[in-house]
Amino acid sequence: MSYKFITSAKLPTRHGEFDIHIFENQDGQEHVMLTVGLPVVNQDAIDMLNQHDAALNQQHESLSERPVPLIRIHSECLTGDAFSSLKCDCGPQLNTAMQAIQEMGCGAILYLRQEGRGIGLTNKIRAYALQDQGHDTLDANLMLGLPADARVYDMCGPMLAHVGVDTVRLITNNPNKVAYLTQHGIDVVERVPLLVGVNDMNAEYLATKRDRMGHLLDKDFNTALHLNK
Ligand SMILES: [Zn+2]
């Protein structure tokens, strides 16, 4: 799948000002990147740099001198991001990551339009209906004949390349994301864990992600949970 940059603009938010960049794949699906302190790189200039063009060495140096950017890869969650759902931790994770990136002054949110871990909004709500009957988040997907996790990350490389990023500090609890980026030539120098937005309604969901889906939540998660109330 190839991804094309479409347009960008300033986006003031309550966390601070971001640049918002829109990308599209050949099926017309849109993905979004919010950046702070990451100027767009002219790919022609990079190609010329590889030919040791002295006039462009300065740009190259400024790229290598900046701090390693803080990156969050966030898959769309309409219910969590927009409606403040307590069934998951997506909304608080997104807001915390936006705040952390603003505080650092160099980083990006890759907001990927793959709702419900890639199964889509309708199927996510079908899975919620099964969860209402007592099944956990993983079993609900499997009962619907859907994968536990259908997300892909092949858009991340082209999106990060747009702002000249190939080395990152990644905000995630998910080791699969670290492995995926590493396999695709992005150097993850640090995994920055994130535990926010835990509540009575999503504690079981988070425990399933930890115990059955390999997420690296703290061993003392259940204790942390009580502290977080
Ligand atoms: Zn969510």
Coordinates of C-alpha atoms and ligand atoms in Angstrom, one line a residue:
M1 CA 0.0 0.0 0.0
S2 CA 1.4 3.4 -0.9
Y3 CA 0.7 6.6 1.0
K4 CA 0.6 10.1 -0.4
F5 CA 0.9 13.4 1.5
I6 CA -2.1 15.6 0.7
T7 CA -2.0 18.8 2.8
S8 CA -1.0 20.4 6.1
A9 CA -2.0 23.3 8.3
K10 CA -1.6 24.7 11.9
L11 CA -3.8 23.2 14.5
P12 CA -4.1 25.0 17.9
T13 CA -5.3 22.7 20.7
R14 CA -5.7 23.0 24.4
H15 CA -2.3 21.2 24.7
G16 CA -0.6 23.7 22.4
E17 CA -0.1 24.2 18.7
F18 CA 0.5 21.3 16.3
D19 CA 1.0 21.0 12.6
I20 CA -1.6 18.7 11.2
H21 CA -0.7 16.7 8.1
I22 CA -3.1 14.6 6.0
F23 CA -2.0 11.4 4.1
E24 CA -4.1 9.2 1.9
N25 CA -3.7 5.7 0.5
Q26 CA -4.9 4.6 -2.9
D27 CA -8.2 3.5 -1.5
G28 CA -8.8 7.1 -0.3
Q29 CA -8.4 6.2 3.4
E30 CA -7.0 9.2 5.3
H31 CA -4.4 9.1 8.1
V32 CA -3.4 12.1 10.2
M33 CA -0.1 13.1 11.8
L34 CA 0.2 15.9 14.4
T35 CA 3.7 17.2 14.8
V36 CA 5.7 19.7 17.0
G37 CA 9.2 20.8 16.2
L38 CA 9.5 18.6 13.1
P39 CA 9.8 20.6 9.8
V40 CA 8.8 18.8 6.7
V41 CA 11.8 17.4 4.8
N42 CA 12.1 18.0 1.1
Q43 CA 12.7 14.5 -0.3
D44 CA 14.6 15.9 -3.3
A45 CA 17.0 17.6 -0.9
I46 CA 17.6 14.4 0.9
D47 CA 18.4 12.6 -2.4
M48 CA 20.8 15.4 -3.2
L49 CA 22.4 15.1 0.2
N50 CA 23.3 11.6 -0.5
Q51 CA 25.3 13.0 -3.4
H52 CA 27.2 15.1 -0.8
D53 CA 25.8 18.4 -1.9
A54 CA 27.6 20.9 0.3
A55 CA 24.9 23.5 0.2
L56 CA 22.5 21.1 1.9
N57 CA 24.8 19.8 4.6
Q58 CA 23.5 22.4 6.9
Q59 CA 20.0 21.0 6.8
H60 CA 21.4 17.5 7.4
E61 CA 23.3 18.8 10.4
S62 CA 20.2 20.4 11.9
L63 CA 18.3 17.1 11.5
S64 CA 21.0 15.1 13.3
E65 CA 21.4 17.7 16.1
R66 CA 17.8 17.7 17.2
P67 CA 16.6 15.5 20.1
V68 CA 15.1 12.1 19.3
P69 CA 11.5 12.8 18.8
L70 CA 8.7 11.4 21.0
I71 CA 6.3 9.4 18.9
R72 CA 2.8 8.0 19.7
I73 CA 1.1 5.7 17.2
H74 CA -2.6 5.9 18.0
S75 CA -5.3 4.0 16.2
E76 CA -8.7 5.8 15.9
C77 CA -11.2 5.0 18.7
L78 CA -14.3 7.1 18.1
T79 CA -15.9 6.1 21.4
G80 CA -12.8 6.7 23.5
D81 CA -11.3 9.7 21.7
A82 CA -14.5 11.7 21.0
F83 CA -17.1 10.4 23.4
S84 CA -14.9 9.9 26.6
S85 CA -15.9 6.3 26.8
L86 CA -14.7 4.6 30.0
K87 CA -14.6 1.1 28.3
C88 CA -11.0 1.7 27.2
D89 CA -8.1 4.0 27.9
C90 CA -7.7 5.6 24.4
G91 CA -8.9 9.1 25.1
P92 CA -6.6 9.7 28.1
Q93 CA -3.7 8.0 26.3
L94 CA -4.1 10.3 23.3
N95 CA -4.4 13.5 25.5
T96 CA -1.4 12.5 27.7
A97 CA 0.7 11.8 24.6
M98 CA -0.3 15.1 23.0
Q99 CA 0.6 16.9 26.2
A100 CA 4.0 15.1 26.6
I101 CA 5.0 15.8 23.0
Q102 CA 4.1 19.5 23.5
E103 CA 6.2 19.6 26.7
M104 CA 9.1 18.0 24.9
G105 CA 8.7 20.3 21.9
C106 CA 9.7 17.6 19.4
G107 CA 7.5 14.7 18.4
A108 CA 4.5 13.4 16.6
I109 CA 1.1 11.7 17.0
L110 CA 0.4 9.3 14.1
Y111 CA -3.4 9.0 14.2
L112 CA -4.3 6.0 12.1
R113 CA -7.9 5.5 10.9
Q114 CA -8.3 1.9 11.9
E115 CA -11.1 1.9 14.3
G116 CA -11.6 -0.9 16.9
R117 CA -8.1 -2.4 16.5
G118 CA -8.8 -2.5 12.8
I119 CA -12.2 -4.3 12.7
G120 CA -14.2 -1.1 12.2
L121 CA -16.8 0.8 14.3
T122 CA -19.8 -1.5 13.6
N123 CA -17.9 -4.7 14.6
K124 CA -16.4 -2.9 17.6
I125 CA -19.9 -2.2 18.8
R126 CA -21.0 -5.8 18.1
A127 CA -18.1 -6.9 20.2
Y128 CA -19.2 -4.5 23.0
A129 CA -22.6 -6.1 22.9
L130 CA -20.9 -9.5 23.5
Q131 CA -18.9 -7.9 26.3
D132 CA -22.2 -6.7 27.8
Q133 CA -23.0 -10.4 28.1
G134 CA -19.7 -11.1 30.1
H135 CA -17.1 -12.0 27.4
D136 CA -13.7 -10.3 27.4
T137 CA -12.5 -8.0 24.6
L138 CA -10.4 -10.8 23.0
D139 CA -13.1 -13.5 23.1
A140 CA -15.7 -11.1 21.8
N141 CA -13.7 -10.5 18.6
L142 CA -13.0 -14.3 18.2
M143 CA -16.8 -15.1 18.6
L144 CA -17.5 -12.7 15.8
G145 CA -15.0 -14.5 13.6
L146 CA -12.7 -11.5 13.7
P147 CA -9.0 -11.2 14.5
A148 CA -8.0 -10.0 18.0
D149 CA -6.0 -7.3 16.3
A150 CA -6.3 -6.4 12.6
R151 CA -4.2 -3.2 12.7
V152 CA -1.4 -2.5 10.3
Y153 CA 1.4 0.0 10.6
D154 CA 2.8 0.2 7.1
M155 CA 1.8 3.9 6.8
C156 CA 4.1 4.8 9.7
G157 CA 7.4 4.7 7.8
P158 CA 6.2 7.0 5.0
M159 CA 4.5 9.4 7.5
L160 CA 7.6 9.7 9.6
A161 CA 9.9 10.1 6.5
H162 CA 7.8 13.1 5.6
V163 CA 9.4 14.9 8.6
G164 CA 12.8 13.2 8.3
V165 CA 12.3 10.9 11.3
D166 CA 14.0 7.5 11.4
T167 CA 14.9 7.3 15.1
V168 CA 12.2 7.6 17.8
R169 CA 11.3 7.3 21.4
L170 CA 8.0 5.5 21.3
I171 CA 5.2 6.0 23.8
T172 CA 3.5 2.6 24.0
N173 CA 2.8 -0.5 26.2
N174 CA 2.6 -2.7 23.1
P175 CA 5.8 -4.6 22.2
N176 CA 4.3 -5.4 18.8
K177 CA 4.6 -1.8 17.7
V178 CA 8.2 -1.6 18.8
A179 CA 9.0 -4.8 16.8
Y180 CA 7.1 -3.6 13.8
L181 CA 8.8 -0.3 13.5
T182 CA 12.2 -1.9 14.1
Q183 CA 11.5 -4.4 11.3
H184 CA 10.7 -1.5 9.0
G185 CA 13.9 0.3 9.5
I186 CA 12.9 2.8 12.3
D187 CA 15.2 2.8 15.2
V188 CA 13.3 2.7 18.5
V189 CA 15.9 3.9 21.1
E190 CA 13.4 4.0 24.0
R191 CA 10.0 2.6 24.9
V192 CA 8.1 5.2 27.0
P193 CA 5.4 3.4 29.0
L194 CA 2.0 4.9 29.4
L195 CA -0.6 4.1 32.1
V196 CA -3.4 6.6 32.3
G197 CA -7.1 6.6 32.3
V198 CA -7.6 3.4 34.3
N199 CA -11.0 3.2 35.9
D200 CA -13.5 0.6 37.2
M201 CA -15.1 0.2 33.8
N202 CA -11.9 -0.6 31.8
A203 CA -9.8 -2.4 34.4
E204 CA -10.8 -5.8 33.0
Y205 CA -10.2 -4.7 29.4
L206 CA -6.7 -3.5 30.4
A207 CA -6.0 -6.8 32.3
T208 CA -7.0 -8.7 29.2
K209 CA -4.6 -6.7 27.1
R210 CA -1.9 -7.4 29.6
D211 CA -2.6 -11.1 30.3
R212 CA -3.8 -12.3 26.9
M213 CA -2.4 -9.8 24.3
G214 CA 1.2 -9.2 25.5
H215 CA 0.9 -5.6 26.6
L216 CA 3.6 -4.5 29.0
L217 CA 1.5 -3.1 31.9
D218 CA 3.1 -2.8 35.2
K219 CA 3.0 -6.0 37.4
D220 CA 1.5 -3.8 40.1
F221 CA -1.2 -2.7 37.7
N222 CA -4.0 -3.7 40.1
T223 CA -2.4 -1.7 42.9
A224 CA -1.7 1.2 40.5
L225 CA -5.4 1.0 39.6
H226 CA -6.5 1.8 43.1
L227 CA -4.0 4.7 43.4
N228 CA -5.5 6.0 40.2
K229 CA -9.1 6.2 41.3
Ligands
ZN1 ZN -10.6 2.9 22.8

